[in-house]
Coordinates of C-alpha atoms and ligand atoms in Angstrom, one line a residue:
M1 CA -214.2 -138.2 -37.0
K2 CA -215.8 -137.7 -40.3
E3 CA -215.8 -141.1 -41.8
N4 CA -214.0 -139.6 -44.9
F5 CA -211.6 -137.8 -43.1
L6 CA -208.5 -137.7 -45.0
W7 CA -205.5 -138.6 -42.8
G8 CA -202.5 -138.4 -44.9
A9 CA -198.9 -137.7 -44.7
S10 CA -196.6 -135.2 -46.9
T11 CA -193.1 -134.7 -48.4
S12 CA -192.1 -131.9 -51.6
A13 CA -190.7 -133.3 -54.5
Y14 CA -186.5 -131.9 -54.3
Q15 CA -187.0 -132.9 -50.0
V16 CA -187.4 -136.4 -51.8
E17 CA -186.7 -137.0 -55.1
G18 CA -183.0 -136.8 -55.9
A19 CA -182.8 -137.8 -59.6
W20 CA -182.1 -133.7 -59.6
N21 CA -180.5 -133.8 -63.4
E22 CA -182.4 -137.0 -64.4
D23 CA -184.1 -137.9 -67.4
G24 CA -185.0 -134.2 -69.1
K25 CA -185.0 -132.8 -65.3
G26 CA -183.6 -129.2 -65.7
P27 CA -182.0 -127.4 -62.7
S28 CA -184.2 -125.6 -59.9
V29 CA -183.2 -122.7 -57.6
Q30 CA -182.9 -125.3 -55.1
D31 CA -180.6 -127.6 -57.6
N32 CA -178.5 -124.0 -57.6
K33 CA -178.3 -122.9 -54.4
A34 CA -176.1 -122.5 -51.5
I35 CA -175.8 -125.5 -48.9
P36 CA -174.9 -124.8 -44.8
E37 CA -171.9 -126.2 -44.0
G38 CA -172.6 -129.5 -42.9
T39 CA -175.8 -130.4 -44.5
T40 CA -176.4 -132.5 -47.7
D41 CA -177.4 -130.7 -51.0
F42 CA -180.5 -132.4 -52.5
K43 CA -179.0 -134.5 -55.1
V44 CA -179.9 -137.6 -54.3
A45 CA -182.6 -136.5 -51.1
I46 CA -184.1 -140.0 -50.5
D47 CA -184.5 -141.7 -53.6
H48 CA -187.8 -141.2 -54.1
Y49 CA -188.0 -141.0 -57.8
H50 CA -186.0 -144.2 -57.8
R51 CA -187.8 -145.8 -55.5
F52 CA -191.3 -144.5 -55.1
K53 CA -192.9 -148.0 -56.0
E54 CA -191.7 -149.2 -52.4
D55 CA -192.4 -145.7 -51.0
V56 CA -195.6 -145.9 -51.8
Q57 CA -196.3 -149.6 -51.0
L58 CA -195.5 -148.2 -46.8
F59 CA -197.6 -145.6 -47.5
K60 CA -200.1 -148.1 -47.7
E61 CA -199.0 -150.4 -44.9
L62 CA -199.1 -147.1 -42.9
G63 CA -202.7 -146.9 -43.8
L64 CA -202.7 -143.4 -45.6
K65 CA -205.9 -142.4 -47.2
A66 CA -204.0 -139.0 -48.8
Y67 CA -200.6 -138.3 -49.5
R68 CA -199.8 -134.6 -51.3
F69 CA -196.2 -134.6 -52.6
S70 CA -195.6 -131.6 -54.7
I71 CA -194.7 -131.3 -59.1
S72 CA -191.1 -130.6 -60.4
W73 CA -191.6 -127.3 -62.6
S74 CA -188.3 -128.0 -63.7
R75 CA -188.3 -131.6 -64.1
V76 CA -192.0 -131.5 -66.6
M77 CA -190.9 -128.4 -67.9
P78 CA -187.6 -127.8 -68.3
N79 CA -187.0 -124.7 -70.3
G80 CA -190.4 -123.9 -70.7
Q81 CA -190.4 -127.2 -72.8
I82 CA -192.6 -130.7 -71.5
N83 CA -191.0 -132.9 -70.5
E84 CA -192.9 -136.5 -71.4
E85 CA -189.8 -138.1 -69.2
G86 CA -191.2 -136.3 -66.2
L87 CA -194.2 -136.0 -66.7
A88 CA -194.6 -139.9 -66.8
F89 CA -192.3 -140.2 -63.0
Y90 CA -195.9 -138.1 -62.0
E91 CA -198.6 -140.1 -63.8
S92 CA -196.6 -143.6 -62.2
L93 CA -197.0 -142.6 -58.6
I94 CA -200.6 -140.7 -59.2
D95 CA -201.4 -143.7 -60.7
E96 CA -199.7 -146.3 -57.7
L97 CA -201.5 -143.6 -55.4
I98 CA -205.0 -144.6 -56.7
R99 CA -204.4 -148.8 -56.6
Q100 CA -203.2 -148.2 -53.0
N101 CA -206.6 -146.5 -52.7
I102 CA -204.5 -143.2 -51.4
E103 CA -205.7 -140.1 -52.6
P104 CA -202.9 -137.4 -54.4
I105 CA -203.2 -134.4 -52.7
V106 CA -201.0 -131.9 -55.5
T107 CA -198.7 -129.0 -55.2
V108 CA -198.2 -127.4 -58.0
F109 CA -194.7 -124.8 -56.6
H110 CA -193.3 -125.7 -53.5
F111 CA -190.0 -123.6 -53.6
D112 CA -188.2 -125.1 -56.5
L113 CA -188.9 -122.6 -59.1
P114 CA -186.7 -123.2 -62.3
V115 CA -183.7 -121.8 -62.3
Y116 CA -183.8 -120.4 -66.4
M117 CA -187.0 -118.9 -64.7
A118 CA -184.6 -117.6 -61.9
E119 CA -182.0 -116.1 -64.6
K120 CA -184.7 -113.9 -66.0
G121 CA -185.9 -112.6 -62.9
G122 CA -188.3 -114.6 -61.1
W123 CA -191.4 -114.0 -59.9
E124 CA -190.1 -110.2 -60.1
N125 CA -190.3 -110.5 -63.9
R126 CA -194.2 -110.7 -65.2
E127 CA -193.5 -113.5 -67.8
T128 CA -193.7 -115.4 -64.9
I129 CA -197.2 -115.7 -64.3
N130 CA -197.1 -116.6 -67.8
E131 CA -195.2 -119.2 -67.6
F132 CA -196.8 -120.6 -64.0
A133 CA -199.7 -120.7 -66.4
S134 CA -198.9 -122.5 -69.2
Y135 CA -197.0 -125.1 -65.9
C136 CA -200.7 -125.0 -64.5
Q137 CA -203.0 -125.6 -67.6
L138 CA -200.0 -128.9 -68.8
L139 CA -200.7 -130.9 -65.3
F140 CA -204.4 -130.1 -65.1
E141 CA -205.0 -131.3 -68.5
R142 CA -202.8 -134.9 -67.5
F143 CA -203.7 -135.2 -64.0
G144 CA -207.1 -132.8 -64.1
K145 CA -209.0 -136.2 -63.9
K146 CA -207.2 -138.4 -61.0
V147 CA -206.4 -135.1 -58.4
P148 CA -208.7 -134.5 -55.7
Y149 CA -207.2 -131.7 -54.5
W150 CA -204.6 -128.8 -56.2
Q151 CA -202.6 -126.4 -54.3
T152 CA -200.8 -123.8 -55.9
I153 CA -198.0 -122.4 -54.4
N154 CA -196.6 -123.6 -51.5
E155 CA -195.5 -121.7 -48.0
Q156 CA -195.7 -118.3 -50.2
N157 CA -195.3 -116.2 -46.9
V158 CA -192.8 -117.6 -46.3
M159 CA -191.1 -116.9 -49.5
A160 CA -191.8 -113.3 -49.3
L161 CA -191.1 -113.8 -45.6
A162 CA -187.9 -115.8 -44.9
G163 CA -187.4 -116.2 -48.5
S164 CA -183.5 -116.2 -47.2
V165 CA -183.6 -118.9 -45.4
I166 CA -185.1 -121.2 -47.6
G167 CA -183.3 -120.5 -50.3
T168 CA -186.0 -119.1 -52.3
S169 CA -185.6 -115.0 -53.3
N170 CA -183.1 -113.0 -51.4
K171 CA -184.1 -109.8 -52.4
S172 CA -185.4 -106.1 -50.5
M173 CA -188.3 -105.7 -49.3
K174 CA -190.2 -103.8 -52.2
E175 CA -188.5 -106.5 -55.2
K176 CA -190.1 -109.4 -52.3
F177 CA -193.4 -108.1 -52.6
Q178 CA -193.2 -107.3 -56.4
E179 CA -192.8 -110.8 -57.0
N180 CA -195.3 -112.3 -53.9
H181 CA -198.2 -109.7 -55.7
H182 CA -197.1 -112.2 -59.5
M183 CA -197.6 -115.0 -57.6
L184 CA -201.1 -113.8 -56.1
V185 CA -201.5 -112.9 -60.1
A186 CA -200.2 -116.2 -60.9
Q187 CA -202.3 -117.8 -58.3
A188 CA -205.4 -116.6 -58.7
L189 CA -205.5 -116.7 -62.6
V190 CA -204.7 -120.8 -62.8
T191 CA -207.6 -121.1 -60.4
K192 CA -209.5 -119.5 -63.0
H193 CA -209.0 -121.8 -65.2
F194 CA -209.1 -124.2 -63.1
H195 CA -212.8 -123.4 -62.2
E196 CA -213.7 -122.0 -66.0
Q197 CA -212.4 -125.4 -67.2
G198 CA -215.0 -127.7 -64.9
H199 CA -211.9 -129.9 -63.4
P200 CA -213.6 -132.2 -61.1
G201 CA -210.9 -131.6 -58.1
K202 CA -211.1 -128.4 -55.8
I203 CA -208.1 -125.6 -55.6
G204 CA -207.2 -123.9 -52.9
P205 CA -203.4 -122.2 -51.8
A206 CA -201.3 -123.5 -48.5
P207 CA -199.3 -120.8 -47.3
N208 CA -198.0 -121.2 -42.9
I209 CA -200.3 -120.0 -40.7
A210 CA -199.7 -119.0 -37.4
S211 CA -202.1 -117.3 -35.4
V212 CA -200.3 -114.4 -32.9
Y213 CA -200.2 -113.3 -30.0
S214 CA -199.4 -110.3 -28.5
A215 CA -196.5 -110.6 -25.8
T216 CA -198.4 -108.6 -23.3
D217 CA -202.1 -107.0 -22.3
K218 CA -199.9 -103.6 -23.4
P219 CA -202.5 -101.7 -26.4
E220 CA -198.8 -101.3 -28.2
D221 CA -198.4 -105.0 -27.6
Q222 CA -202.0 -106.1 -28.8
L223 CA -201.4 -104.0 -32.3
A224 CA -198.6 -105.1 -33.3
A225 CA -200.3 -108.7 -32.9
L226 CA -203.0 -107.4 -35.4
Y227 CA -200.6 -106.3 -38.0
M228 CA -198.5 -108.9 -37.3
S229 CA -200.7 -111.5 -38.4
A230 CA -202.3 -109.5 -41.5
L231 CA -198.4 -109.4 -43.2
R232 CA -198.1 -112.8 -42.4
N233 CA -201.2 -114.8 -42.2
W234 CA -204.1 -112.7 -44.1
L235 CA -202.5 -111.4 -46.7
F236 CA -202.5 -114.1 -48.2
L237 CA -205.5 -115.7 -47.9
D238 CA -207.6 -112.1 -48.1
V239 CA -206.1 -112.6 -51.5
A240 CA -206.4 -115.7 -51.8
V241 CA -210.3 -116.3 -50.8
Y242 CA -211.5 -112.4 -51.1
G243 CA -209.7 -111.7 -54.1
I244 CA -208.6 -108.1 -52.5
Y245 CA -205.5 -106.9 -50.2
N246 CA -205.5 -106.8 -46.8
H247 CA -205.9 -103.3 -45.0
N248 CA -203.6 -103.6 -42.8
A249 CA -200.7 -105.4 -44.9
W250 CA -201.4 -102.8 -47.3
H251 CA -200.4 -100.4 -45.1
L252 CA -197.7 -101.8 -43.5
L253 CA -196.5 -101.8 -47.3
E254 CA -196.7 -98.7 -47.7
S255 CA -195.2 -97.6 -45.1
I256 CA -192.0 -99.6 -45.8
G257 CA -191.9 -98.3 -49.7
A258 CA -192.6 -101.7 -50.2
A259 CA -196.4 -101.8 -51.6
P260 CA -196.5 -103.3 -55.4
V261 CA -197.4 -102.2 -58.4
V262 CA -200.8 -103.1 -58.7
T263 CA -203.0 -103.6 -62.5
E264 CA -206.0 -102.8 -63.2
E265 CA -206.0 -106.1 -64.7
D266 CA -204.6 -107.5 -61.6
R267 CA -207.6 -106.5 -60.0
E268 CA -210.0 -107.8 -62.4
I269 CA -208.1 -111.5 -61.6
L270 CA -207.2 -111.3 -57.8
A271 CA -210.8 -111.0 -57.5
A272 CA -211.9 -113.7 -60.2
G273 CA -209.8 -116.2 -59.7
T274 CA -210.3 -118.0 -55.7
C275 CA -210.1 -121.0 -54.2
D276 CA -212.5 -124.0 -53.1
Y277 CA -210.4 -124.4 -49.8
I278 CA -207.8 -124.0 -47.8
A279 CA -204.6 -126.1 -47.0
F280 CA -202.4 -124.8 -44.6
N281 CA -199.3 -126.2 -42.6
Y282 CA -199.1 -125.3 -38.5
Y283 CA -195.3 -125.2 -36.7
N284 CA -196.6 -122.7 -34.3
T285 CA -197.9 -120.1 -33.4
M286 CA -196.0 -116.4 -32.6
T287 CA -195.7 -114.1 -30.3
V288 CA -194.8 -110.3 -30.4
S289 CA -194.1 -107.1 -28.9
A290 CA -194.0 -103.8 -30.6
Y291 CA -191.2 -102.8 -32.3
Y292 CA -188.6 -101.6 -29.8
E293 CA -186.0 -101.2 -32.4
K294 CA -184.3 -105.0 -30.8
E295 CA -182.3 -107.0 -33.8
N296 CA -184.1 -110.6 -35.1
K297 CA -182.8 -113.8 -36.2
I298 CA -185.0 -114.3 -39.2
D299 CA -186.3 -118.1 -39.8
Q300 CA -189.6 -118.6 -41.4
Q301 CA -190.8 -120.5 -37.4
S302 CA -189.1 -118.1 -34.5
G303 CA -190.4 -114.7 -36.6
F304 CA -188.9 -110.9 -37.8
G305 CA -189.5 -108.0 -37.2
I306 CA -190.7 -104.4 -38.8
P307 CA -190.0 -101.6 -37.4
G308 CA -192.3 -99.6 -36.7
F309 CA -195.1 -102.5 -36.8
F310 CA -193.7 -105.3 -34.6
Q311 CA -191.3 -107.6 -33.5
S312 CA -190.8 -111.3 -32.8
V313 CA -190.4 -112.0 -29.1
S314 CA -190.2 -115.4 -27.1
N315 CA -193.1 -117.0 -25.6
E316 CA -191.8 -118.5 -22.2
H317 CA -195.2 -120.4 -21.8
L318 CA -194.1 -122.4 -24.5
P319 CA -191.6 -125.5 -25.2
L320 CA -188.9 -125.4 -27.2
T321 CA -187.7 -128.8 -30.1
E322 CA -184.5 -129.3 -30.1
F323 CA -184.1 -126.9 -33.4
G324 CA -185.5 -124.1 -31.3
W325 CA -189.2 -124.3 -32.7
P326 CA -192.1 -122.8 -30.2
I327 CA -194.0 -126.7 -29.6
D328 CA -198.0 -125.0 -28.9
P329 CA -200.8 -128.0 -29.6
A330 CA -203.5 -125.6 -27.9
G331 CA -202.5 -123.0 -31.1
F332 CA -203.4 -124.9 -33.9
R333 CA -206.6 -125.4 -32.2
F334 CA -206.8 -121.4 -32.1
T335 CA -205.0 -121.2 -35.6
L336 CA -207.8 -123.7 -37.2
N337 CA -210.6 -121.4 -35.7
E338 CA -209.3 -117.8 -36.3
I339 CA -208.8 -119.3 -39.9
Y340 CA -212.2 -120.7 -40.3
S341 CA -214.5 -117.9 -38.3
R342 CA -212.5 -115.6 -40.7
Y343 CA -213.3 -117.6 -43.6
R344 CA -215.8 -119.9 -43.3
L345 CA -214.1 -122.3 -45.4
P346 CA -213.3 -126.3 -45.5
L347 CA -209.3 -126.0 -43.4
L348 CA -207.3 -129.7 -45.2
I349 CA -203.3 -129.3 -42.7
T350 CA -200.7 -130.2 -45.1
E351 CA -198.2 -130.0 -42.6
N352 CA -197.8 -130.2 -39.2
G353 CA -194.5 -132.0 -37.5
I354 CA -191.5 -132.0 -35.4
G355 CA -188.1 -132.1 -37.0
A356 CA -185.5 -134.1 -34.3
K357 CA -182.3 -135.8 -34.3
D358 CA -183.8 -139.8 -35.1
T359 CA -181.2 -142.4 -33.6
L360 CA -181.8 -146.0 -35.3
T361 CA -180.4 -147.9 -33.5
T362 CA -179.3 -151.7 -34.4
A363 CA -182.5 -153.9 -34.4
G364 CA -183.5 -151.4 -37.0
E365 CA -185.9 -149.4 -34.8
V366 CA -186.2 -145.9 -34.4
H367 CA -187.7 -145.0 -30.5
D368 CA -189.4 -141.5 -31.1
N369 CA -191.5 -140.9 -28.4
Y370 CA -191.5 -137.1 -29.4
R371 CA -192.5 -137.0 -32.1
I372 CA -195.5 -139.1 -31.2
D373 CA -196.2 -136.7 -28.2
Y374 CA -195.8 -134.2 -30.5
L375 CA -198.3 -135.7 -33.1
K376 CA -200.5 -136.8 -30.3
D377 CA -201.4 -133.7 -29.1
H378 CA -201.9 -131.6 -32.3
I379 CA -204.4 -134.3 -33.2
E380 CA -206.1 -133.9 -30.0
Q381 CA -206.1 -130.4 -30.4
L382 CA -207.9 -130.4 -34.0
E383 CA -210.7 -132.8 -32.2
L384 CA -211.2 -130.3 -29.9
A385 CA -211.4 -127.6 -33.5
I386 CA -213.7 -129.7 -35.1
K387 CA -216.1 -130.0 -32.3
D388 CA -215.9 -126.1 -31.6
G389 CA -217.4 -126.2 -35.3
V390 CA -213.9 -126.1 -37.6
D391 CA -215.0 -127.6 -40.6
I392 CA -212.1 -129.8 -41.4
I393 CA -211.1 -132.1 -44.7
G394 CA -207.7 -133.9 -43.5
Y395 CA -204.6 -133.6 -41.9
C396 CA -201.3 -134.5 -44.0
P397 CA -198.4 -134.7 -40.9
W398 CA -194.7 -133.0 -42.3
S399 CA -193.9 -135.7 -43.4
A400 CA -194.5 -139.3 -44.2
I401 CA -190.7 -139.9 -44.9
D402 CA -187.8 -138.7 -43.2
L403 CA -186.5 -136.4 -46.2
I404 CA -184.6 -133.1 -46.5
S405 CA -185.3 -130.4 -44.8
T406 CA -184.7 -126.6 -46.3
H407 CA -181.7 -125.4 -44.6
E408 CA -180.6 -128.0 -41.7
G409 CA -180.2 -131.1 -44.1
I410 CA -181.5 -135.0 -43.0
E411 CA -180.2 -134.5 -39.7
K412 CA -183.9 -132.9 -38.7
R413 CA -185.8 -135.1 -39.7
Y414 CA -189.9 -135.8 -39.4
G415 CA -190.5 -139.0 -41.1
F416 CA -192.1 -142.0 -39.9
I417 CA -190.3 -144.2 -41.7
Y418 CA -186.5 -143.6 -41.1
V419 CA -183.7 -143.1 -44.4
N420 CA -180.6 -144.7 -43.7
R421 CA -178.1 -141.4 -44.7
T422 CA -176.2 -139.8 -43.1
E423 CA -175.6 -135.9 -44.3
E424 CA -172.0 -137.4 -46.1
D425 CA -172.5 -140.5 -46.9
L426 CA -175.8 -142.0 -49.0
L427 CA -175.7 -145.8 -46.8
D428 CA -177.9 -148.0 -48.3
L429 CA -180.8 -145.1 -48.2
A430 CA -182.5 -148.0 -46.6
R431 CA -186.0 -147.6 -45.2
Y432 CA -187.2 -148.2 -41.7
R433 CA -190.6 -148.6 -39.6
K434 CA -190.0 -145.6 -36.6
D435 CA -192.5 -146.4 -33.2
S436 CA -194.2 -143.4 -34.6
F437 CA -195.4 -145.4 -38.1
Y438 CA -196.8 -148.2 -35.7
W439 CA -198.8 -145.1 -33.5
Y440 CA -200.5 -143.8 -36.5
Q441 CA -201.0 -146.4 -38.6
K442 CA -203.6 -147.3 -35.5
V443 CA -204.7 -143.7 -35.5
I444 CA -205.7 -143.4 -38.4
A445 CA -207.2 -147.2 -38.3
N446 CA -209.5 -146.1 -35.5
N447 CA -209.9 -142.9 -37.3
G448 CA -208.3 -140.4 -34.8
L449 CA -209.9 -142.3 -31.9
Ligands
LIG501 C1 -192.4 -126.0 -44.3 C2 -192.2 -126.5 -45.5 O1 -191.5 -124.7 -44.1 O2 -191.9 -126.5 -43.2 C3 -190.7 -127.8 -45.7 O3 -193.1 -126.2 -46.3 C4 -190.2 -127.6 -44.6 O4 -191.1 -127.8 -47.3 C5 -191.1 -127.6 -43.5 O5 -189.1 -128.8 -44.8 C6 -190.1 -127.6 -42.6 O6 -188.5 -126.8 -42.5 P1 -187.9 -127.4 -41.6 O7 -186.9 -125.9 -42.8 O8 -187.3 -128.1 -40.8 O9 -187.2 -128.0 -43.6

């Protein structure tokens, strides 16, 4: 592994911070969404807002070279006005990371649109593009010199394709792809501004990318895989890297009456705001067949179907996590290669991990061998991808510390650090190092060997 490889770990604002209405923060759509019965809301989360120094200390002990987190838009610009107290929190967090020699990697927007904007139509309203540009401008001005890697939007493809699952948008395909188009324009606009202003860091998108396998060697199924990949993966990266829509994805959207309205000015912005690198999240691959009119359950990782084009099917070769997501380390190598050969830009993995029900023993230990196995298998494939010739900046598994899952509560844990709380009871929110903590500490110390 190259010397400056960024061994990191990730979180997002609403899943860790808590303090949902403190120090001037306004509500985001995550604060207002319907919470599935039996799971916690995000009001306290793991109380990172009040405990960030203790958490960063643990990240330091873990040996992280980088920490990827997101900034809460409704904390720094509730109602469109600047909230200095909100900005001060991120300034302190960034400064604390830098003091500990941990590179701050910032995602500007991770699923948490301010409610006042959602009430005005959210991303469907073109005004949101300008609001986003002002918000980013503020962040670039305040933190542009301190942050080496910026990500514009986390998993825009998941918001477009499974927004109802993660609580971001529950509209028709036509409306969602208009929202999606406005997000693409917003992303390009801020990327263009970032470059014009000469900030020292780099900027890129952060979609969830999954290579798509064909269920059989039937030509119809192969074509189905091509179409799913175009809609789920390449639409987002072709615009970010080349500034143009992917032709297969566009054809699919037109065929189902969901193609967005795109103006000439939009096209110019898309072409002028292309990214420096590609950040992406990887959990598993997808497997599809041609569409045979079966109902598909929607989930951000287990897939979906589009009548006439493709439908997700299960892959009998892949084991499942206890939450039903396939485990496919070799697919990680495949995905890394596929992205790199299409775009030839450096890649940063911003999420990869296993959600599981951990148990804290009376001795304060967590024996999460399944997490160690999962990460070890993926890191091995990452190293093989590097040997294949893929240029990789760093690896930031999900998650640095336990957090609240998008729709399955705290019970679905991902972290290297256990946080003592349940769905119903906040307990003492104490932090415990899991076995995977000590294991990852060694991986980092040995630079992956
Ligand atoms: C990604 C998101 O979809 O996967 C994270 O960027 C999320 O916010 C992670 O937590 C795991 O998904 P889930 O649904 O298990 O929380």
